[in-house]
CSV table of C-alpha atoms in Angstrom, one decimal:
chain,number,residue,atom,x,y,z
A,625,MET,CA,-65.4,164.6,146.7
A,626,SER,CA,-63.0,167.6,146.3
A,627,TYR,CA,-62.8,170.9,144.5
A,628,GLY,CA,-60.0,173.2,143.6
A,629,GLY,CA,-59.8,176.9,144.5
A,630,THR,CA,-57.4,179.7,145.1
A,631,SER,CA,-57.2,178.9,148.8
A,632,GLY,CA,-56.2,175.2,148.3
A,633,THR,CA,-57.9,171.9,148.2
A,634,ALA,CA,-60.8,171.0,150.6
A,635,THR,CA,-62.8,167.8,151.1
A,636,LEU,CA,-66.6,167.8,150.9
A,637,SER,CA,-68.5,164.9,152.6
A,638,LEU,CA,-71.6,163.2,151.1
A,639,THR,CA,-73.8,164.8,153.7
A,640,ASP,CA,-72.4,168.2,153.0
A,641,ALA,CA,-72.9,167.7,149.3
A,642,ILE,CA,-76.6,167.1,149.8
A,643,VAL,CA,-77.2,169.7,152.4
A,644,ALA,CA,-75.1,172.5,150.8
A,645,PRO,CA,-77.8,173.5,148.2
A,646,LEU,CA,-80.3,174.0,151.0
A,647,ARG,CA,-78.0,176.6,152.5
A,648,ASP,CA,-78.0,178.5,149.2
A,649,GLY,CA,-81.8,178.7,149.3
A,650,ASP,CA,-82.4,175.9,146.8
A,651,THR,CA,-84.9,173.1,147.4
A,652,LEU,CA,-84.5,169.3,147.2
A,653,PRO,CA,-87.1,166.6,146.8
A,654,TRP,CA,-88.5,165.3,150.0
A,655,ARG,CA,-86.8,161.9,149.5
A,656,ASP,CA,-83.4,163.5,149.3
A,657,ARG,CA,-84.2,165.7,152.3
A,658,TRP,CA,-85.1,162.6,154.3
A,659,GLN,CA,-81.9,160.8,153.4
A,660,ALA,CA,-79.9,163.8,154.3
A,661,THR,CA,-81.6,164.0,157.7
A,662,ILE,CA,-81.0,160.2,158.4
A,663,HIS,CA,-77.3,160.5,157.3
A,664,SER,CA,-76.7,163.4,159.6
A,665,LEU,CA,-78.4,161.8,162.6
A,666,ASP,CA,-76.0,160.1,165.1
A,667,LEU,CA,-77.9,157.7,167.3
A,668,VAL,CA,-74.8,156.4,169.2
A,669,PRO,CA,-72.7,159.4,170.2
A,670,ASP,CA,-70.0,159.2,172.8
A,671,LEU,CA,-71.7,159.6,176.1
A,672,GLY,CA,-68.5,160.9,177.7
A,673,CYS,CA,-68.6,164.1,175.6
A,674,ASP,CA,-71.1,167.0,175.5
A,675,ILE,CA,-73.0,165.8,178.5
A,676,GLY,CA,-76.5,167.3,178.6
A,677,SER,CA,-76.6,168.3,174.9
A,678,ARG,CA,-79.3,167.1,172.5
A,679,SER,CA,-77.0,164.5,170.9
A,680,TRP,CA,-76.1,163.2,174.4
A,681,TRP,CA,-79.7,162.7,175.4
A,682,ARG,CA,-80.4,161.0,172.0
A,683,GLY,CA,-77.5,158.5,172.8
A,684,PHE,CA,-78.8,158.0,176.3
A,685,ALA,CA,-82.3,157.2,174.9
A,686,THR,CA,-80.7,154.7,172.5
A,687,LEU,CA,-78.9,153.0,175.5
A,688,GLY,CA,-82.2,152.8,177.4
A,689,VAL,CA,-84.0,151.2,174.5
A,690,LEU,CA,-81.2,148.6,174.1
A,691,ILE,CA,-81.4,147.7,177.9
A,692,LEU,CA,-85.2,147.4,177.8
A,693,SER,CA,-85.0,145.2,174.7
A,694,ALA,CA,-82.5,142.9,176.4
A,695,ALA,CA,-84.6,142.6,179.5
A,696,ALA,CA,-87.8,141.9,177.5
A,697,THR,CA,-86.2,139.1,175.6
A,698,PHE,CA,-84.4,137.5,178.7
A,699,PRO,CA,-85.4,133.8,178.8
A,700,GLY,CA,-85.3,133.5,182.6
A,701,MET,CA,-83.5,131.2,185.0
A,702,GLY,CA,-86.1,128.4,185.3
A,703,ALA,CA,-85.4,124.8,184.7
A,704,LEU,CA,-85.6,123.6,181.1
A,705,PRO,CA,-88.5,121.3,180.5
A,706,GLY,CA,-87.5,117.7,180.0
A,707,ALA,CA,-89.2,114.6,178.8
A,708,SER,CA,-90.9,112.6,181.5
A,709,GLY,CA,-91.6,108.9,181.4
A,710,PRO,CA,-91.2,105.6,183.2
A,711,MET,CA,-87.7,104.4,184.2
A,712,LEU,CA,-86.1,101.4,182.4
A,713,ASP,CA,-87.7,98.1,183.4
A,714,ALA,CA,-85.6,95.0,184.1
A,715,ASN,CA,-85.5,93.8,180.5
A,716,ASP,CA,-84.6,97.2,179.1
A,717,TRP,CA,-81.9,97.6,181.7
A,718,GLU,CA,-80.3,94.3,180.9
A,719,MET,CA,-80.3,95.1,177.2
A,720,ALA,CA,-78.7,98.5,177.9
A,721,ARG,CA,-76.1,97.0,180.2
A,722,ALA,CA,-75.2,94.4,177.5
A,723,GLN,CA,-74.2,97.3,175.2
A,724,ALA,CA,-71.8,98.8,177.8
A,725,ILE,CA,-68.1,98.2,177.5
A,726,MET,CA,-66.7,96.9,180.8
A,727,PRO,CA,-63.7,94.9,181.9
A,728,LEU,CA,-64.3,91.2,182.6
A,729,ALA,CA,-63.1,91.7,186.1
A,730,TYR,CA,-65.9,94.1,186.8
A,731,GLY,CA,-68.7,91.9,185.4
A,732,GLY,CA,-68.8,92.8,181.7
A,733,ASP,CA,-71.6,90.9,180.1
A,734,THR,CA,-71.6,92.1,176.5
A,735,GLY,CA,-72.9,89.7,173.9
A,736,LEU,CA,-76.6,89.7,174.3
A,737,HIS,CA,-78.6,89.6,171.1
A,738,MET,CA,-79.8,92.9,169.8
A,739,ALA,CA,-83.2,93.5,168.3
A,740,ALA,CA,-83.7,92.1,164.8
A,741,THR,CA,-83.9,94.5,161.8
A,742,ASP,CA,-86.2,94.1,158.8
A,743,SER,CA,-83.3,92.3,156.9
A,744,VAL,CA,-83.4,89.4,159.4
A,745,GLN,CA,-85.3,86.4,158.2
A,746,PRO,CA,-86.3,84.1,161.1
A,747,LEU,CA,-85.6,80.4,160.6
A,748,ALA,CA,-88.4,77.9,160.9
A,749,ALA,CA,-86.0,75.6,162.8
A,750,SER,CA,-82.4,75.7,163.9
A,751,PRO,CA,-80.1,72.9,165.2
A,752,GLU,CA,-79.6,72.8,168.9
A,753,ARG,CA,-76.1,72.6,170.3
A,754,PRO,CA,-75.7,69.7,172.7
A,755,HIS,CA,-74.0,71.9,175.4
A,756,ILE,CA,-72.6,75.3,175.9
A,757,GLU,CA,-69.4,76.1,177.8
A,758,LEU,CA,-68.9,79.7,179.0
A,759,THR,CA,-67.1,81.8,181.6
A,760,ALA,CA,-68.9,84.4,183.7
A,761,THR,CA,-67.2,86.9,186.0
A,762,LEU,CA,-68.4,88.2,189.3
A,763,GLY,CA,-68.3,92.0,189.1
A,764,GLN,CA,-67.7,94.5,191.9
A,765,GLY,CA,-70.9,94.9,193.8
A,766,ASP,CA,-72.5,92.2,191.7
A,767,GLY,CA,-74.7,89.4,193.0
A,768,PHE,CA,-73.7,85.7,192.6
A,769,GLU,CA,-77.2,84.6,191.6
A,770,ARG,CA,-77.6,87.5,189.3
A,771,VAL,CA,-74.4,86.5,187.4
A,772,LEU,CA,-75.9,83.1,186.9
A,773,LEU,CA,-79.2,84.5,185.6
A,774,ARG,CA,-77.3,86.8,183.3
A,775,SER,CA,-75.4,83.9,181.9
A,776,GLY,CA,-78.6,82.0,180.8
A,777,VAL,CA,-79.1,79.8,183.9
A,778,GLY,CA,-82.7,79.2,184.9
A,779,GLU,CA,-84.1,80.7,188.1
A,780,GLY,CA,-84.4,77.3,189.7
A,781,ASP,CA,-80.9,76.2,189.0
A,782,ALA,CA,-79.5,79.6,190.0
A,783,ALA,CA,-81.2,79.5,193.4
A,784,THR,CA,-80.0,75.9,194.0
A,785,ILE,CA,-76.4,76.7,193.0
A,786,ALA,CA,-76.4,79.8,195.2
A,787,ASN,CA,-77.6,77.7,198.2
A,788,LEU,CA,-74.9,75.0,197.6
A,789,VAL,CA,-72.1,77.6,197.4
A,790,ALA,CA,-73.5,79.4,200.5
A,791,SER,CA,-73.3,76.1,202.4
A,792,ALA,CA,-69.5,76.1,201.8
A,793,MET,CA,-68.8,79.8,202.4
A,794,PRO,CA,-70.7,83.1,202.6
A,795,LEU,CA,-71.6,84.4,199.2
A,796,GLY,CA,-70.5,87.9,200.3
A,797,ASP,CA,-66.9,86.6,200.8
A,798,LEU,CA,-66.5,85.9,197.0
A,799,GLU,CA,-64.1,88.5,195.7
A,800,ALA,CA,-64.8,90.6,192.6
A,801,GLY,CA,-63.2,89.0,189.5
A,802,THR,CA,-64.0,85.5,190.6
A,803,GLN,CA,-64.6,83.4,187.4
A,804,LEU,CA,-67.4,80.9,187.1
A,805,ASN,CA,-66.8,78.2,184.5
A,806,LEU,CA,-70.2,77.0,183.4
A,807,LYS,CA,-71.4,74.1,181.3
A,808,LEU,CA,-75.0,74.3,180.2
A,809,GLY,CA,-76.7,71.1,178.8
A,810,ARG,CA,-79.3,70.3,176.2
A,811,ARG,CA,-82.8,71.7,176.8
A,812,MET,CA,-86.1,70.0,175.9
A,813,ASP,CA,-87.7,73.2,174.6
A,814,LYS,CA,-86.1,76.3,173.2
A,815,ALA,CA,-88.5,78.4,175.4
A,816,LEU,CA,-86.8,77.0,178.5
A,817,ALA,CA,-83.4,77.9,180.0
A,818,ARG,CA,-80.6,75.3,179.5
A,819,PRO,CA,-79.9,73.2,182.6
A,820,VAL,CA,-76.6,73.5,184.4
A,821,ASP,CA,-74.5,70.3,183.9
A,822,ALA,CA,-71.4,71.6,185.7
A,823,LEU,CA,-70.0,74.7,187.4
A,824,ALA,CA,-66.5,75.3,188.9
A,825,LEU,CA,-65.1,78.3,190.7
A,826,ARG,CA,-62.1,79.3,192.9
A,827,ALA,CA,-64.1,80.3,196.1
A,828,ARG,CA,-61.0,81.1,198.2
A,829,PHE,CA,-57.3,80.9,197.9
A,830,ASP,CA,-57.4,77.5,199.6
A,831,LEU,CA,-60.7,76.2,198.3
A,832,ARG,CA,-62.2,75.2,194.9
A,833,LEU,CA,-65.8,74.4,194.5
A,834,GLU,CA,-67.2,72.1,191.7
A,835,ILE,CA,-70.9,71.5,191.1
A,836,GLU,CA,-72.1,68.7,188.8
A,837,ARG,CA,-75.5,67.2,187.9
A,838,VAL,CA,-75.7,63.5,189.1
A,839,ASP,CA,-79.0,61.6,188.5
A,840,GLY,CA,-80.8,64.9,187.9
A,841,ALA,CA,-79.6,66.5,191.1
A,842,LEU,CA,-76.9,69.2,191.5
A,843,THR,CA,-74.1,68.0,193.8
A,844,LEU,CA,-71.4,70.1,195.4
A,845,HIS,CA,-67.7,69.0,195.8
A,846,ARG,CA,-65.3,70.9,198.0
A,847,ILE,CA,-61.7,70.6,196.8
A,848,PRO,CA,-59.2,71.9,199.4
A,849,ILE,CA,-56.1,73.5,197.9
A,850,ALA,CA,-52.9,73.1,199.8
A,851,VAL,CA,-51.3,76.4,200.8
A,852,ASP,CA,-47.8,77.1,202.0
A,853,THR,CA,-47.7,80.0,204.4
A,854,THR,CA,-43.9,80.3,204.9
A,855,PRO,CA,-43.1,84.0,205.2
A,856,LEU,CA,-41.0,85.5,202.4
A,857,ARG,CA,-37.6,86.8,203.7
A,858,ILE,CA,-35.5,89.1,201.6
A,859,ARG,CA,-32.0,90.2,202.6
A,860,GLY,CA,-29.4,92.2,200.8
A,861,ARG,CA,-26.8,95.0,200.8
A,862,VAL,CA,-28.1,98.6,200.9
A,863,GLY,CA,-25.6,99.9,198.3
A,864,ASP,CA,-26.4,103.3,196.7
A,865,SER,CA,-30.1,103.1,197.2
A,866,LEU,CA,-32.0,101.1,199.8
A,867,TYR,CA,-35.2,101.2,197.7
A,868,ARG,CA,-33.6,100.1,194.4
A,869,SER,CA,-31.6,97.4,196.1
A,870,ALA,CA,-34.7,95.9,197.8
A,871,ARG,CA,-36.7,96.1,194.6
A,872,ALA,CA,-33.9,94.4,192.7
A,873,ALA,CA,-33.9,91.6,195.4
A,874,GLY,CA,-37.6,90.9,194.8
A,875,ALA,CA,-39.3,92.9,197.6
A,876,PRO,CA,-42.8,94.3,196.6
A,877,ALA,CA,-43.0,98.1,196.4
A,878,LYS,CA,-45.6,98.4,199.2
A,879,ALA,CA,-43.5,96.3,201.5
A,880,ILE,CA,-40.5,98.5,201.0
A,881,GLU,CA,-42.6,101.6,201.7
A,882,ALA,CA,-43.8,100.1,204.9
A,883,TYR,CA,-40.2,99.0,205.8
A,884,LEU,CA,-38.9,102.5,205.3
A,885,LYS,CA,-41.6,104.0,207.5
A,886,VAL,CA,-40.7,101.6,210.3
A,887,LEU,CA,-37.0,102.5,210.0
A,888,ALA,CA,-37.8,106.2,210.1
A,889,THR,CA,-39.3,105.8,213.6
A,890,GLN,CA,-35.9,104.7,214.9
A,891,LEU,CA,-33.3,106.5,212.8
A,892,SER,CA,-32.8,108.9,209.9
A,893,VAL,CA,-33.1,106.9,206.7
A,894,GLY,CA,-31.1,109.4,204.6
A,895,ARG,CA,-28.3,109.9,207.2
A,896,ASP,CA,-27.9,106.9,209.4
A,897,ILE,CA,-28.0,104.1,206.8
A,898,GLY,CA,-24.8,103.2,205.1
A,899,ALA,CA,-24.0,101.5,201.9
A,900,ASP,CA,-22.6,98.4,203.6
A,901,ASP,CA,-25.6,97.9,205.9
A,902,GLN,CA,-27.8,94.8,205.3
A,903,PHE,CA,-31.6,95.2,205.0
A,904,ASP,CA,-33.7,92.4,206.3
A,905,ILE,CA,-37.4,92.3,205.2
A,906,ILE,CA,-40.0,89.6,206.1
A,907,ILE,CA,-43.5,89.7,204.7
A,908,ASP,CA,-46.6,87.5,204.9
A,909,TYR,CA,-46.6,85.1,201.9
A,910,ARG,CA,-49.0,82.4,200.6
A,911,ARG,CA,-48.4,79.9,197.9
A,912,ALA,CA,-51.1,77.5,196.6
A,913,GLU,CA,-50.2,74.1,195.1
A,914,THR,CA,-51.9,75.3,191.9
A,915,GLY,CA,-49.1,77.9,191.4
A,916,GLU,CA,-50.7,81.1,192.6
A,917,ALA,CA,-48.9,83.3,195.2
A,918,GLU,CA,-50.0,86.3,197.3
A,919,ALA,CA,-47.7,88.7,199.1
A,920,GLY,CA,-49.1,90.2,202.3
A,921,LYS,CA,-48.1,92.8,204.9
A,922,LEU,CA,-44.7,93.5,206.3
A,923,ILE,CA,-44.2,91.6,209.6
A,924,TYR,CA,-40.5,92.1,210.3
A,925,ALA,CA,-38.1,95.0,209.6
A,926,GLY,CA,-34.4,94.5,210.3
A,927,LEU,CA,-31.2,96.3,209.6
A,928,ASP,CA,-27.8,94.9,210.2
A,929,ARG,CA,-25.5,97.9,210.4
A,930,ALA,CA,-21.9,98.0,209.6
A,931,SER,CA,-21.4,100.5,212.4
A,932,GLY,CA,-23.9,101.1,215.1
A,933,LYS,CA,-26.6,99.2,216.8
A,934,ASP,CA,-28.6,96.7,214.7
A,935,LEU,CA,-32.3,97.2,214.4
A,936,ARG,CA,-34.9,94.4,214.8
A,937,MET,CA,-38.6,95.4,214.7
A,938,LEU,CA,-41.6,93.1,214.8
A,939,ALA,CA,-45.3,94.0,214.3
A,940,TRP,CA,-47.2,93.0,217.4
A,941,THR,CA,-50.7,93.6,218.7
A,942,GLN,CA,-50.9,94.9,222.2
A,943,GLY,CA,-54.1,96.2,223.9
A,944,GLY,CA,-56.1,95.8,220.7
A,945,ARG,CA,-53.7,98.1,218.7
A,946,GLN,CA,-51.0,96.8,216.4
A,947,GLN,CA,-47.6,98.6,216.6
A,948,TRP,CA,-44.0,97.9,216.1
A,949,PHE,CA,-41.8,96.7,219.0
A,950,GLU,CA,-38.1,96.3,219.3
A,951,ALA,CA,-36.5,93.0,220.1
A,952,SER,CA,-36.3,94.0,223.7
A,953,GLY,CA,-40.1,94.4,223.9
A,954,VAL,CA,-40.1,98.2,223.8
A,955,GLY,CA,-42.8,99.7,221.6
A,956,GLN,CA,-42.9,102.9,219.5
A,957,SER,CA,-42.6,106.2,221.4
A,958,ARG,CA,-45.2,108.9,221.3
A,959,GLN,CA,-43.8,112.4,221.9
A,960,GLY,CA,-45.4,115.1,224.0
A,961,MET,CA,-48.7,115.3,225.8
A,962,SER,CA,-52.1,116.2,224.5
A,963,ALA,CA,-54.0,119.3,225.6
A,964,PRO,CA,-56.1,118.7,228.7
A,965,VAL,CA,-59.0,120.8,227.4
A,966,HIS,CA,-60.0,122.8,224.4
A,967,GLY,CA,-59.8,126.4,225.7
A,968,ARG,CA,-57.5,129.4,226.2
A,969,LEU,CA,-54.7,129.7,228.7
A,970,SER,CA,-55.9,132.3,231.2
A,971,SER,CA,-53.4,132.0,234.0
A,972,HIS,CA,-49.8,130.7,234.2
A,973,PHE,CA,-47.7,128.8,236.7
A,974,GLY,CA,-46.0,131.0,239.4
A,975,MET,CA,-46.7,133.7,242.0
A,976,ARG,CA,-49.9,135.6,241.7
A,977,ARG,CA,-52.6,137.4,243.7
A,978,HIS,CA,-55.4,134.9,244.4
A,979,PRO,CA,-58.7,136.3,242.9
A,980,ILE,CA,-60.8,135.2,245.9
A,981,LEU,CA,-58.4,135.1,248.9
A,982,GLY,CA,-56.8,138.5,247.9
A,983,TYR,CA,-53.2,137.8,248.8
A,984,VAL,CA,-50.2,136.8,246.7
A,985,ARG,CA,-49.3,133.1,246.8
A,986,MET,CA,-47.9,130.4,244.5
A,987,HIS,CA,-50.2,129.3,241.6
A,988,SER,CA,-49.1,125.6,241.2
A,989,GLY,CA,-50.5,125.1,237.6
A,990,ASN,CA,-52.0,126.6,234.5
A,991,ASP,CA,-55.7,127.7,234.2
A,992,TYR,CA,-57.6,127.1,231.0
A,993,GLY,CA,-60.8,129.0,230.4
A,994,ALA,CA,-63.5,126.9,228.7
A,995,ALA,CA,-67.3,126.6,228.5
A,996,TYR,CA,-69.0,124.9,231.4
A,997,GLY,CA,-69.3,121.1,230.7
A,998,SER,CA,-66.5,121.0,228.2
A,999,PRO,CA,-64.7,117.6,228.2
A,1000,ILE,CA,-61.3,117.3,230.0
A,1001,PHE,CA,-58.8,114.8,228.6
A,1002,ALA,CA,-55.9,112.8,230.1
A,1003,VAL,CA,-52.7,114.3,228.7
A,1004,THR,CA,-51.1,110.8,228.4
A,1005,ASP,CA,-51.5,107.2,229.5
A,1006,GLY,CA,-51.5,106.5,233.2
A,1007,ARG,CA,-53.5,105.3,236.3
A,1008,VAL,CA,-55.9,107.4,238.3
A,1009,ASP,CA,-54.4,107.9,241.7
A,1010,TYR,CA,-57.3,110.0,243.2
A,1011,ALA,CA,-60.8,111.0,242.0
A,1012,GLY,CA,-63.1,113.0,244.3
A,1013,ARG,CA,-63.5,116.2,246.3
A,1014,LYS,CA,-60.3,118.0,247.4
A,1015,GLY,CA,-60.7,121.3,249.3
A,1016,GLY,CA,-60.2,124.4,247.1
A,1017,TYR,CA,-59.7,122.2,244.1
A,1018,GLY,CA,-63.3,121.1,244.2
A,1019,ASN,CA,-63.9,118.0,242.1
A,1020,TYR,CA,-60.3,116.8,241.4
A,1021,VAL,CA,-58.5,114.0,239.6
A,1022,ARG,CA,-54.9,113.0,239.9
A,1023,ILE,CA,-53.2,110.6,237.5
A,1024,GLN,CA,-49.8,108.9,237.8
A,1025,HIS,CA,-47.9,108.4,234.5
A,1026,GLY,CA,-44.8,106.6,235.7
A,1027,GLY,CA,-41.3,107.8,236.1
A,1028,GLY,CA,-42.3,110.1,239.0
A,1029,LEU,CA,-44.6,112.2,236.8
A,1030,GLY,CA,-48.2,112.9,237.5
A,1031,SER,CA,-50.9,115.3,236.5
A,1032,GLY,CA,-53.8,117.0,238.3
A,1033,TYR,CA,-57.2,118.4,237.1
A,1034,GLY,CA,-59.3,120.6,239.4
A,1035,HIS,CA,-62.6,122.5,239.6
A,1036,MET,CA,-64.5,119.9,237.6
A,1037,SER,CA,-68.3,119.9,237.3
A,1038,ARG,CA,-68.3,116.1,237.1
A,1039,ILE,CA,-65.7,113.3,237.3
A,1040,ALA,CA,-65.8,110.6,234.6
A,1041,VAL,CA,-63.2,108.1,236.1
A,1042,ARG,CA,-62.7,106.2,239.3
A,1043,SER,CA,-59.6,105.8,241.5
A,1044,GLY,CA,-57.4,102.9,240.3
A,1045,ALA,CA,-58.7,103.0,236.7
A,1046,SER,CA,-56.2,102.9,233.8
A,1047,VAL,CA,-56.7,105.7,231.3
A,1048,LYS,CA,-55.4,106.3,227.8
A,1049,ARG,CA,-54.0,109.5,226.2
A,1050,GLY,CA,-57.0,111.6,225.1
A,1051,GLN,CA,-59.6,109.8,227.2
A,1052,VAL,CA,-62.3,111.9,228.8
A,1053,ILE,CA,-61.8,112.0,232.6
A,1054,GLY,CA,-64.2,114.8,233.6
A,1055,TYR,CA,-65.9,118.0,232.6
A,1056,VAL,CA,-65.1,121.7,233.1
A,1057,GLY,CA,-66.9,123.2,236.1
A,1058,ASN,CA,-66.7,125.9,238.8
A,1059,SER,CA,-66.4,123.7,242.0
A,1060,GLY,CA,-64.0,124.7,244.9
A,1061,LEU,CA,-62.4,128.1,245.1
A,1062,SER,CA,-63.2,129.4,241.6
A,1063,THR,CA,-64.5,132.6,240.1
A,1064,GLY,CA,-65.9,130.9,236.9
A,1065,PRO,CA,-65.8,127.8,234.8
A,1066,HIS,CA,-62.2,126.8,234.0
A,1067,LEU,CA,-59.7,123.9,234.4
A,1068,HIS,CA,-56.9,124.1,236.9
A,1069,PHE,CA,-54.1,121.8,235.4
A,1070,GLU,CA,-51.0,120.7,237.3
A,1071,ILE,CA,-48.0,118.6,236.6
A,1072,TYR,CA,-46.1,116.9,239.4
A,1073,ARG,CA,-42.5,115.5,239.4
A,1074,ASN,CA,-41.8,113.3,242.3
A,1075,GLY,CA,-44.8,114.8,244.1
A,1076,ARG,CA,-43.8,118.4,243.7
A,1077,PRO,CA,-45.6,120.7,241.2
A,1078,VAL,CA,-43.6,122.0,238.2
A,1079,ASP,CA,-44.4,124.3,235.4
A,1080,PRO,CA,-46.6,122.3,232.9
A,1081,SER,CA,-45.1,124.1,229.9
A,1082,SER,CA,-41.7,122.7,230.9
A,1083,VAL,CA,-42.7,119.0,230.6
A,1084,ARG,CA,-42.7,117.0,227.4
A,1085,TYR,CA,-43.9,113.4,227.8
A,1086,VAL,CA,-42.4,110.5,225.9
A,1087,THR,CA,-44.5,107.4,226.3
A,1088,ARG,CA,-43.4,104.0,225.2
A,1089,ALA,CA,-45.2,100.7,225.4
A,1090,GLN,CA,-43.3,98.0,227.2
A,1091,LEU,CA,-44.2,94.3,227.0
A,1092,GLU,CA,-43.9,92.3,230.2
A,1093,GLY,CA,-44.5,88.8,231.6
A,1094,SER,CA,-46.4,86.4,229.3
A,1095,ALA,CA,-46.9,89.0,226.6
A,1096,LEU,CA,-43.1,89.5,226.4
A,1097,ALA,CA,-42.5,85.8,226.3
A,1098,ALA,CA,-45.1,85.3,223.4
A,1099,PHE,CA,-43.5,88.2,221.6
A,1100,ARG,CA,-40.0,86.8,221.8
A,1101,ALA,CA,-41.2,83.4,220.7
A,1102,LYS,CA,-42.8,84.9,217.6
A,1103,LEU,CA,-39.7,86.9,216.9
A,1104,ASN,CA,-37.5,83.8,217.1
A,1105,THR,CA,-39.9,81.8,214.8
A,1106,VAL,CA,-40.0,84.6,212.2
A,1107,THR,CA,-36.2,85.2,212.1
A,1108,ARG,CA,-35.4,81.5,211.8
A,1109,VAL,CA,-36.9,81.6,208.2
A,1110,ALA,CA,-34.2,81.3,205.7
A,1111,PRO,CA,-34.1,83.9,202.9
A,1112,GLY,CA,-35.9,82.5,199.8
A,1113,ALA,CA,-37.4,79.5,201.8
A,1114,ALA,CA,-40.9,80.6,200.7
A,1115,LEU,CA,-39.9,80.1,197.0
A,1116,ALA,CA,-38.6,76.5,197.4
A,1117,PRO,CA,-40.6,73.7,195.7
A,1118,MET,CA,-43.6,72.6,197.6
A,1119,HIS,CA,-43.8,69.0,198.8
A,1120,ILE,CA,-47.4,68.5,199.8
A,1121,ALA,CA,-49.2,65.1,200.0
A,1122,LYS,CA,-52.5,65.5,198.2
A,1123,ALA,CA,-55.4,64.0,200.0
A,1124,ALA,CA,-58.0,62.1,198.0
A,1125,ASN,CA,-61.2,64.0,197.5
A,1126,THR,CA,-63.4,61.1,196.6
A,1127,ALA,CA,-65.6,61.1,199.7
A,1128,PRO,CA,-69.3,60.9,198.8
A,1129,PRO,CA,-71.2,64.1,199.1
A,1130,SER,CA,-73.3,64.7,202.2
A,1131,GLU,CA,-77.0,65.3,202.2
A,1132,ALA,CA,-76.4,69.0,202.7
A,1133,ASP,CA,-74.3,69.0,199.5
A,1134,ARG,CA,-76.8,67.2,197.3
A,1135,LEU,CA,-79.9,69.2,196.3
A,1136,PRO,CA,-82.4,68.4,193.5
A,1137,GLY,CA,-82.0,70.3,190.3
């Protein structure tokens, strides 16, 4: 509200309008006085102003009340109560699983009857189908016998069929996605499961199994499937892109990726391969007489270069480890040498004052400080030339690596190899100790070139496997066999004489139903 006067216009608040008469000595009713007091009371003042005043303490009290109220109503951090009860039994689990949506390749078994509602009127009698044909799929992690039971096969027939199939191959070898073609016959009573009249499945790429009921007994028939294992060879010009050209020629993507990795171990794929070079890829390949085909792993990687040395690499297993070898029998190289022990370098190669003898002399290796008993590793492949006690070295091992190079390991607490033994890179040959002339647990590591010690930090090993003798002859024979395969030979029409599969079943293949 406002009022006019000689000094201008002023604004009067509602609180001032109520309180003003009191200042002039007038009185107001108690209700008006109470409202005026409430309107003038500020419970939430700015606590950053007038610190220590009455209004500030009033706001601080309001803040305390709010904090205490929040704490009093805090629900706590305990676990929420949940309903407890028994887990699903077998029947409830099967019914719940039937309602799930799953791919057939993973064992989807939708289609079980749901519980009837009040609108369903049961029939007094219904016609019985003479037989039912259906297809069941073995899911990942599923059980063979469980698939049969889920498909309506009785427990007796399911156990018998499982035993028959197990006599032909382990049930665990059946792959996920295997389809079972079932034919269920007529039953004498609706309360009973239908008997199995026939079952067929592709057990392996080269084997089909058929089971039929003959004179009341289930009989197994093994039907071999002829398979052509001619490798698939794909050749072509590199052009603008090796990957796109190989894909256009029909090579699988995974085989091309493996091929490029093999090439990368011998040359630079982006710099050393020209557009006029010819790629040569050979992979494992299987074709069944029924028309199915499977492409396997890369077994040969070749590159016919327009300029430069041609590349011919064959996958070969040597010493229990598969690697790629060149046509000359030389395997892949491994660069550098591994650390002889997990520890810190405490003393370098060169002249130094001996900590025990007290005079300056040549320190012929590097010292690595490590905890007592820490394992010591061979830096690369080789043969143990010496293992035993050796003067100031204490327990000592010397390894010859070929090409005039050798390594020595001293002050061991215990030796883990014998003289004459072959060792691999990273193999434990002993343990850190304090034997010989030593002031504490550490490894004295040396590198020899033609019998003379050299600075270990100046040596970088390059190890390459080399086939010799009978192993080299077998490798070259396999290489010649593989490279004689003509490009596209694996895709030629199959000419296989089918053998009759009419032999009577053996007693092991005939079990009562």
